mmCIF file of C-alpha atoms in Angstrom:
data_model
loop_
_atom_site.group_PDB
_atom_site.id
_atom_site.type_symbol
_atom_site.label_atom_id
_atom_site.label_comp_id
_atom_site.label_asym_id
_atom_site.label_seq_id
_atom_site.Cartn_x
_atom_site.Cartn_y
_atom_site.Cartn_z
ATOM 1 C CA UNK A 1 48.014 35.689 -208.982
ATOM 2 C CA UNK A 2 45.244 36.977 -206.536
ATOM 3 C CA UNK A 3 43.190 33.817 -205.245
ATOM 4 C CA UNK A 4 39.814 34.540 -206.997
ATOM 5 C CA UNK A 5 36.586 35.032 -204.372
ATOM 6 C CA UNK A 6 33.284 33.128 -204.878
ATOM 7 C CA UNK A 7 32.200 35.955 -206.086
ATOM 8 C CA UNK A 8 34.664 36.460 -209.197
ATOM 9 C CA UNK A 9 34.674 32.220 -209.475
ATOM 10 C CA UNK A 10 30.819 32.694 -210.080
ATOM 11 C CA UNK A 11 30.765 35.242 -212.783
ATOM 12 C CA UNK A 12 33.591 33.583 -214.492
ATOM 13 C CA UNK A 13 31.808 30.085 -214.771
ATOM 14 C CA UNK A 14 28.558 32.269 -215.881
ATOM 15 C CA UNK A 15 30.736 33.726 -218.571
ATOM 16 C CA UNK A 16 30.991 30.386 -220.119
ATOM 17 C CA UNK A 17 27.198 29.761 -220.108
ATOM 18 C CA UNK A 18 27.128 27.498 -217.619
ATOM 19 C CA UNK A 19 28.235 24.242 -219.684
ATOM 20 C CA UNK A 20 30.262 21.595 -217.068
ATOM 21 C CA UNK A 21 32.807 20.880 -219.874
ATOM 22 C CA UNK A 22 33.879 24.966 -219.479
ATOM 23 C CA UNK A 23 33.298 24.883 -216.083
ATOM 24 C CA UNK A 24 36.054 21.863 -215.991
ATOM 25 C CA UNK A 25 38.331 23.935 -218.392
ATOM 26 C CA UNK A 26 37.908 27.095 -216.083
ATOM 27 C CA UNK A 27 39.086 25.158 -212.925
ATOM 28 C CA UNK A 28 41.826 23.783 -214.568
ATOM 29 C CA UNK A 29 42.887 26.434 -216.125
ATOM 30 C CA UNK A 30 42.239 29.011 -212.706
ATOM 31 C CA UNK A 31 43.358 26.344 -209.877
ATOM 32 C CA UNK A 32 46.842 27.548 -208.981
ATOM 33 C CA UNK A 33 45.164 31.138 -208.712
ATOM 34 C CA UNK A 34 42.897 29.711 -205.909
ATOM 35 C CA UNK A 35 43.204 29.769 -202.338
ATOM 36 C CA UNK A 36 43.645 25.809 -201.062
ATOM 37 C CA UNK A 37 40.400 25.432 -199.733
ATOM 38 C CA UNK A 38 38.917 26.602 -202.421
ATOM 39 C CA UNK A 39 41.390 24.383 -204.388
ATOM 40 C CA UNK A 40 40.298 21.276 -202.139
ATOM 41 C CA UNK A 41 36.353 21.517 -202.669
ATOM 42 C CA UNK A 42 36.567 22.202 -206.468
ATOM 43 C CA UNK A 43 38.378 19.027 -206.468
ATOM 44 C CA UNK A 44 35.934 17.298 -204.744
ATOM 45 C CA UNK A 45 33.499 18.438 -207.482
ATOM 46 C CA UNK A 46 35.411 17.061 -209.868
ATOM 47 C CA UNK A 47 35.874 14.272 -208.631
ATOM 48 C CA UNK A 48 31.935 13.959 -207.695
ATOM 49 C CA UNK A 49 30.784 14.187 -210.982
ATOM 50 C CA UNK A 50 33.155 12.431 -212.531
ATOM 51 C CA UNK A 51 35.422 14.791 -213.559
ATOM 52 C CA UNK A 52 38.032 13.874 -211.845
ATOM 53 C CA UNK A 53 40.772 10.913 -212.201
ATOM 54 C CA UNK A 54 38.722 8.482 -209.662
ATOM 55 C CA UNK A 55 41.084 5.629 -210.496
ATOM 56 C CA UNK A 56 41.871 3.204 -213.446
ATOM 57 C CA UNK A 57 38.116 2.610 -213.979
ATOM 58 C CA UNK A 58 36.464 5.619 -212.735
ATOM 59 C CA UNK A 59 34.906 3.921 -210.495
ATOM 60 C CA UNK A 60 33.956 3.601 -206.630
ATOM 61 C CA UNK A 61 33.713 6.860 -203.590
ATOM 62 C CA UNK A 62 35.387 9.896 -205.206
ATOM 63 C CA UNK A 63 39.426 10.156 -203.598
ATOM 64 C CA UNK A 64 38.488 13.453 -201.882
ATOM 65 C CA UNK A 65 35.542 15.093 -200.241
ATOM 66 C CA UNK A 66 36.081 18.677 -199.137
ATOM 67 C CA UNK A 67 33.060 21.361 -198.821
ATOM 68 C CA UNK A 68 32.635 24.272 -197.132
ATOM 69 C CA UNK A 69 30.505 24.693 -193.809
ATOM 70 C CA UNK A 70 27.847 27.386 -194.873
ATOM 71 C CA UNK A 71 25.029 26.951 -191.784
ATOM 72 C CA UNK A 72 23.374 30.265 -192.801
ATOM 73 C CA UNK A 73 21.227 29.489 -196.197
ATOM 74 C CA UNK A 74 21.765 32.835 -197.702
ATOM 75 C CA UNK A 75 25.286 32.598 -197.538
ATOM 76 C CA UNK A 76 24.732 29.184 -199.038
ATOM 77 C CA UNK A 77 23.055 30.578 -202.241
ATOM 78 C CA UNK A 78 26.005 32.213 -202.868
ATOM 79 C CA UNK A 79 28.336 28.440 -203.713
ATOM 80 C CA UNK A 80 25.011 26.705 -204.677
ATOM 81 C CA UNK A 81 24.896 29.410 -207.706
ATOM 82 C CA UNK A 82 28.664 28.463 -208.266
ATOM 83 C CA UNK A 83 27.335 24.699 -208.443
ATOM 84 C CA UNK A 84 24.818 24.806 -211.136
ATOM 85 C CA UNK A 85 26.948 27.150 -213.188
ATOM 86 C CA UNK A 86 29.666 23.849 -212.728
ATOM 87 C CA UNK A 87 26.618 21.227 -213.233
ATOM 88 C CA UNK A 88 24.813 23.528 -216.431
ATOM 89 C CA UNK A 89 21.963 24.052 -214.686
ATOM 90 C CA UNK A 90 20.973 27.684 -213.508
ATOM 91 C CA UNK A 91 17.931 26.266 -212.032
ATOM 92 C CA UNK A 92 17.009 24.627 -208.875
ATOM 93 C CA UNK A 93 17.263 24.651 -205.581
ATOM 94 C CA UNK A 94 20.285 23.640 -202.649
ATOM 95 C CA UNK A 95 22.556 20.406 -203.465
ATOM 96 C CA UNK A 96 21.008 18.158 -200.379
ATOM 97 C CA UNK A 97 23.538 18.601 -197.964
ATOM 98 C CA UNK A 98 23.421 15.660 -195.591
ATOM 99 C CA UNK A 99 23.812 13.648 -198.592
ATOM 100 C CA UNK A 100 26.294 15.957 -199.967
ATOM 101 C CA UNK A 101 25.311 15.915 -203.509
ATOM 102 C CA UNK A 102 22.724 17.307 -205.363
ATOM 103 C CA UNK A 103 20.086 15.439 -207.205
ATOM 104 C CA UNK A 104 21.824 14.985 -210.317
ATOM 105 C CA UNK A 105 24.919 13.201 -208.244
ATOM 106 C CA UNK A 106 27.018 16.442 -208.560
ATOM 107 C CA UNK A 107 29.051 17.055 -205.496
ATOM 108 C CA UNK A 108 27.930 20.035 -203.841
ATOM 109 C CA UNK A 109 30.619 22.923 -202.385
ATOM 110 C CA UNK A 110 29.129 23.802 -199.353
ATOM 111 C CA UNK A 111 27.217 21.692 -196.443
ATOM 112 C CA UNK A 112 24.880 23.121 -193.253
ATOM 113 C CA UNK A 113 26.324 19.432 -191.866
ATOM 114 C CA UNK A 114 29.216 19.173 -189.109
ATOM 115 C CA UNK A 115 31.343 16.278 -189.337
ATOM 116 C CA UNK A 116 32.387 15.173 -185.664
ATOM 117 C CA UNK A 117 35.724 14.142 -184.804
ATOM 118 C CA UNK A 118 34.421 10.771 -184.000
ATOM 119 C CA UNK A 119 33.656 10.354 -187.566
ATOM 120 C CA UNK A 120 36.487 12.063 -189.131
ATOM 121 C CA UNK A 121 38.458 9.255 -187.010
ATOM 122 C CA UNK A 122 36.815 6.705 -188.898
ATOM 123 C CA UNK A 123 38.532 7.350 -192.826
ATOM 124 C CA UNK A 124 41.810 6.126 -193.461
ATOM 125 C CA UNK A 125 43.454 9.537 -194.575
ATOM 126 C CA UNK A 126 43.105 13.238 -193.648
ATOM 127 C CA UNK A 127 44.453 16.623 -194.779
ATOM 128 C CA UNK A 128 44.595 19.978 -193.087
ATOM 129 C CA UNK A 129 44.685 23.034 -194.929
ATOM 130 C CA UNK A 130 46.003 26.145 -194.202
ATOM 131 C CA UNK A 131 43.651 28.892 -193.858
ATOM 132 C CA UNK A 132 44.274 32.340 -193.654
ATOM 133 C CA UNK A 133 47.270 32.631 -191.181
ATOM 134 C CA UNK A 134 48.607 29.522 -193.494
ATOM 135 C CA UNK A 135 48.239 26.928 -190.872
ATOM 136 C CA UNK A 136 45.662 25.273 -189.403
ATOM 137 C CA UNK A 137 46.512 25.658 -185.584
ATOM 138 C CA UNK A 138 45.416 22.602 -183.599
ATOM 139 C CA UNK A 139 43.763 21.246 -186.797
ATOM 140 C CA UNK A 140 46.833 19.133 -187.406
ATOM 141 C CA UNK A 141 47.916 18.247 -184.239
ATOM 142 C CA UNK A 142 43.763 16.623 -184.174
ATOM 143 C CA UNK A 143 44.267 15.104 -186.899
ATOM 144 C CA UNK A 144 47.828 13.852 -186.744
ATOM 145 C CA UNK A 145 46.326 12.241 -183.431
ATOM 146 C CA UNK A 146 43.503 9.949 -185.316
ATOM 147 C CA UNK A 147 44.223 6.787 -186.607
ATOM 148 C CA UNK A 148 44.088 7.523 -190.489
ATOM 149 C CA UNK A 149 47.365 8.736 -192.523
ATOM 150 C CA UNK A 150 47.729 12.675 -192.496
ATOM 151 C CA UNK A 151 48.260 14.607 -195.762
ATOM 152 C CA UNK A 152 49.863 17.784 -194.431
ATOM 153 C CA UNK A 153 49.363 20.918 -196.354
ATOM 154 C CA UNK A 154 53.232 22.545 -195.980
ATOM 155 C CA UNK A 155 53.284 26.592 -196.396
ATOM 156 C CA UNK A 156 56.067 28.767 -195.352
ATOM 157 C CA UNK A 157 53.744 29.527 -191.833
ATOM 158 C CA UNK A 158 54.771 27.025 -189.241
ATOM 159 C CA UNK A 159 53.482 26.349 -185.687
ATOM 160 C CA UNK A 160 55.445 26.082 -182.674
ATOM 161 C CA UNK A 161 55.772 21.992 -182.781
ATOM 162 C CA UNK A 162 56.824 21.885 -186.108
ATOM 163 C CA UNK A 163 60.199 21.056 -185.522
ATOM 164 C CA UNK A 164 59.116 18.144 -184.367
ATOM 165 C CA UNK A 165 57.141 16.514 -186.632
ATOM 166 C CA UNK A 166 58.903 14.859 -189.983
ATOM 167 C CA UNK A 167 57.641 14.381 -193.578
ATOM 168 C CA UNK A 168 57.629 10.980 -194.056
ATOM 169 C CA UNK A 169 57.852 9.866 -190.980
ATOM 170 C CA UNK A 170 54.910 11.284 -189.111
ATOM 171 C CA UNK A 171 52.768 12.767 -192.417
ATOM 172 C CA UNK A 172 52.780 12.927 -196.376
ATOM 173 C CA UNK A 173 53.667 16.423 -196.975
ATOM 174 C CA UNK A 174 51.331 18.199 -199.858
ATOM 175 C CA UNK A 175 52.508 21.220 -201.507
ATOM 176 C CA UNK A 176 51.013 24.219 -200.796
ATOM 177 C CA UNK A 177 49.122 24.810 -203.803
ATOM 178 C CA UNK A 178 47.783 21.112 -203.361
ATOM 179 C CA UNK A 179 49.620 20.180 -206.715
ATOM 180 C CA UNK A 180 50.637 17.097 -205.660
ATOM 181 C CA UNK A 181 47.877 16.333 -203.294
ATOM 182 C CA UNK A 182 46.253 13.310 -205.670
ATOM 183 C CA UNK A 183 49.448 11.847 -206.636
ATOM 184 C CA UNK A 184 50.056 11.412 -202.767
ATOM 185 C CA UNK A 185 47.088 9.541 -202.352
ATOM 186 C CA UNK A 186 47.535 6.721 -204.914
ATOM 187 C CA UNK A 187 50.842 6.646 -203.309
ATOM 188 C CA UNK A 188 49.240 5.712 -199.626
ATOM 189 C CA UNK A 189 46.975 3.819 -202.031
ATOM 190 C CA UNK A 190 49.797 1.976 -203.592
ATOM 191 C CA UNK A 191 52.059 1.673 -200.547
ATOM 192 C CA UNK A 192 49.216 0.499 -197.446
ATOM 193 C CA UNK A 193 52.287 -0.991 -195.786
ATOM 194 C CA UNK A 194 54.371 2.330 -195.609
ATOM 195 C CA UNK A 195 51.386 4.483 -195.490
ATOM 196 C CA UNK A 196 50.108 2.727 -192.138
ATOM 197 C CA UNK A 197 53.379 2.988 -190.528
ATOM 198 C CA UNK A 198 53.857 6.576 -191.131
ATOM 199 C CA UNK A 199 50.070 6.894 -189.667
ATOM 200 C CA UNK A 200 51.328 5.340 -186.786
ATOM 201 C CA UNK A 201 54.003 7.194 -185.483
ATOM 202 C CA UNK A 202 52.300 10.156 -186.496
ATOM 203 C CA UNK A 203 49.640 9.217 -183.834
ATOM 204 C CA UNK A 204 51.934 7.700 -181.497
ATOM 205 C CA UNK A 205 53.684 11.075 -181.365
ATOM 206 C CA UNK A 206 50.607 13.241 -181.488
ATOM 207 C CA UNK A 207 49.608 11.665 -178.380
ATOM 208 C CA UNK A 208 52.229 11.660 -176.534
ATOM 209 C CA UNK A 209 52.774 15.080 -177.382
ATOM 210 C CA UNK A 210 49.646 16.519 -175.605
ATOM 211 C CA UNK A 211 50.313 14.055 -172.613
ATOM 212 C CA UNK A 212 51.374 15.546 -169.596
ATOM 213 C CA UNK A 213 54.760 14.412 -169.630
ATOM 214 C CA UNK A 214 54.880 15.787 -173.470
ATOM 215 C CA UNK A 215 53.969 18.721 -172.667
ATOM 216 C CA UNK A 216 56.175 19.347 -169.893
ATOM 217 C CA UNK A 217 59.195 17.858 -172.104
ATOM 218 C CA UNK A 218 58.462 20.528 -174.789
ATOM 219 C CA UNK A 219 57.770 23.346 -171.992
ATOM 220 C CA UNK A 220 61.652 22.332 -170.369
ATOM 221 C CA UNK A 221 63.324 22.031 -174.441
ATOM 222 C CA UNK A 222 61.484 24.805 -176.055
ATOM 223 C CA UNK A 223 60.717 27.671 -173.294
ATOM 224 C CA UNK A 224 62.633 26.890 -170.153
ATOM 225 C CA UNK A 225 66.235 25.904 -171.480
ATOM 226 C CA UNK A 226 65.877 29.101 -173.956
ATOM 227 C CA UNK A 227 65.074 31.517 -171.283
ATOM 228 C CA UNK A 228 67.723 30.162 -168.858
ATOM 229 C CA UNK A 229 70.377 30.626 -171.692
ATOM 230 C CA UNK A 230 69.577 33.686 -172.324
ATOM 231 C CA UNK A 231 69.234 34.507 -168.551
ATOM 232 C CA UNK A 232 73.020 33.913 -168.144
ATOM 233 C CA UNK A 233 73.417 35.779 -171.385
ATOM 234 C CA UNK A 234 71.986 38.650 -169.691
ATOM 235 C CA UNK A 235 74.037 38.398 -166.724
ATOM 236 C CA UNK A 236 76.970 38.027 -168.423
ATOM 237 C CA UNK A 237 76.224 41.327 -170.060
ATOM 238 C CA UNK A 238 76.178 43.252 -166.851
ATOM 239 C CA UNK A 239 73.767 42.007 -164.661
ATOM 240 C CA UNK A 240 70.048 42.283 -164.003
ATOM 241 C CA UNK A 241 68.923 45.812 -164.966
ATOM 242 C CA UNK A 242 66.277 47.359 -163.506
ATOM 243 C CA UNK A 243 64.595 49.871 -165.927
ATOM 244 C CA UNK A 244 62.951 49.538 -169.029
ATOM 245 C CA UNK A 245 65.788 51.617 -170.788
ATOM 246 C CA UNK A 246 68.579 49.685 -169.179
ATOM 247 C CA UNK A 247 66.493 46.425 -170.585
ATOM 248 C CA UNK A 248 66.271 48.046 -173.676
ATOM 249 C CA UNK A 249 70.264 49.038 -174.301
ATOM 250 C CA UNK A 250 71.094 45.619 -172.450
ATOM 251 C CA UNK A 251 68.942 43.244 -174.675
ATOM 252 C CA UNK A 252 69.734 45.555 -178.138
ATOM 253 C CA UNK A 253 73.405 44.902 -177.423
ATOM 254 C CA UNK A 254 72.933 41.254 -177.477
ATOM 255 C CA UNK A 255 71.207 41.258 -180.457
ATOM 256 C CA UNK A 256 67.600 41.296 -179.586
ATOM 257 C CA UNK A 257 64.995 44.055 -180.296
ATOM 258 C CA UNK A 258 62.178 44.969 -177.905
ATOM 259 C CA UNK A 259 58.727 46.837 -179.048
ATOM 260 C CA UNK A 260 57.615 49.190 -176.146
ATOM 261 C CA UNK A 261 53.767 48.116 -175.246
ATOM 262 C CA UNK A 262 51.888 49.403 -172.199
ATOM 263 C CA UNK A 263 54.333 49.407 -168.891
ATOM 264 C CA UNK A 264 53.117 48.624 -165.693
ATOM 265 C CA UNK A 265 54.034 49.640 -161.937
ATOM 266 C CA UNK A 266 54.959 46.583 -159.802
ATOM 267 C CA UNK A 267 51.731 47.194 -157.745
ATOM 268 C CA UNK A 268 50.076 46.910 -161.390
ATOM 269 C CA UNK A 269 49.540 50.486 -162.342
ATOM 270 C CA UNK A 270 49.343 51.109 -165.892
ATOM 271 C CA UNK A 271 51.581 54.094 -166.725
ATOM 272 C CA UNK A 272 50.972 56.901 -168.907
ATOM 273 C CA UNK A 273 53.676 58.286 -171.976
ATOM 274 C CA UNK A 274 53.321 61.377 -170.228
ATOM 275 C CA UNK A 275 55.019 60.173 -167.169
#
């Protein structure tokens, strides 16, 4: 289905009178129709308050803490009214976000806090999820580069490295609708030995990837060695050609389809359709 906005989420959860235990039975009922993120930090609730399998006992930090970065307080009202529908209580003010919970203990969605990278390097495991273009851009290759174990959120979007990056080997891969993203953490949990070693060469190649040298290894593999193939392609084909429409015919024959943008003039000249 349609992932629901906060919007929708908040006049669903008032329909049910604000009482946590249908505010439990809504999310569980409504979290494959969520985007992840949204997925991720009611989660998090759930596993603030309790909610949420914690462990054998319950007990001890909650296994995931997600939120939302709201800096502008009227945006904010917006997920703290989502919050006391989830806690039963309409009234009150703003969950204390440096604390990240309210006063009741109930983890809140949304924080005015940023978390620094030197202090996301300090937990043990990480996950990046996908936003709206279904990746999260350098977010992974930051994170694959700390220390802690990376749970990475697989969608059908890939970035240009992922090729080179293994499941298993350099990350735990999490489903895209973050359906198995508990179960892989009492796996690490279970399994420090593996879990560590995957961290590991997950850093080891993050960081040599943005090295110098790693970037100049990808540049020769994954731009220079294509071009230069197809180069001889080209030349093969007839030679260098040296109009757009002779590009055009010479690069459709060989499979290839060009999009006409703005052309230019060699002395830089933009020029116009009607020349």
């Amino acid at each position: 289905g349609e992932p629901l906005d906060k919007a929708a989420i908040a006049a669903a959860l008032a329909a049910c009178g604000g009482v946590r235990s249908c505010g439990v039975s809504w999310i569980t009922a409504n979290i494959a129709r969520l985007t992840p993120r949204w997925a991720a930090v009611l989660m998090s609730w759930q596993a603030g308050t309790g909610q949420g399998s914690q462990g054998e006992e319950g007990e001890g930090a909650p296994w995931i803490d997600a939120k939302f970065w709201v800096p502008e307080p009227a945006e904010a009202a917006a997920y703290d009214a989502i919050t006391r529908f989830l806690d039963g209580n309409h009234a009150g003010g703003r969950p204390a976000a440096s604390a990240g919970t309210s006063a009741a203990g109930t983890t809140a969605l949304s924080t005015a806090d940023v978390t620094t990278s030197a202090a996301l390097a300090g937990f043990r495991y990480h996950v990046d999820l996908g936003g709206g273009g279904g990746t999260t851009w350098m977010g992974t290759l930051q994170k694959l580069a700390m220390p802690g174990l990376l749970f990475h959120h697989e969608t059908v979007m890939r970035d240009f490295y992922f090729d080179d990056i293994q499941a298993m080997v350099h990350y735990v891969p999490v489903k895209s609708d973050l359906s198995d993203l508990q179960e892989k953490y009492w796996w690490a949990e279970a399994n420090p030995v593996e879990a560590e070693a995957i961290a590991r060469r997950g850093t080891a190649w993050a960081r040599d990837f943005i090295s110098d040298g790693g970037v100049r290894r990808w540049a020769a593999s994954a731009v220079a060695a294509p071009v230069r193939a197809l180069d001889a392609r080209v030349d093969a084909a007839g030679g260098r050609p040296s109009t757009f429409e002779q590009v055009e015919r010479q690069y459709t024959a060989l499979g290839y389809t060009l999009v006409r943008t703005n052309r230019f003039t060699p002395d830089g000249r933009e020029v116009k359709e009607e020349e």
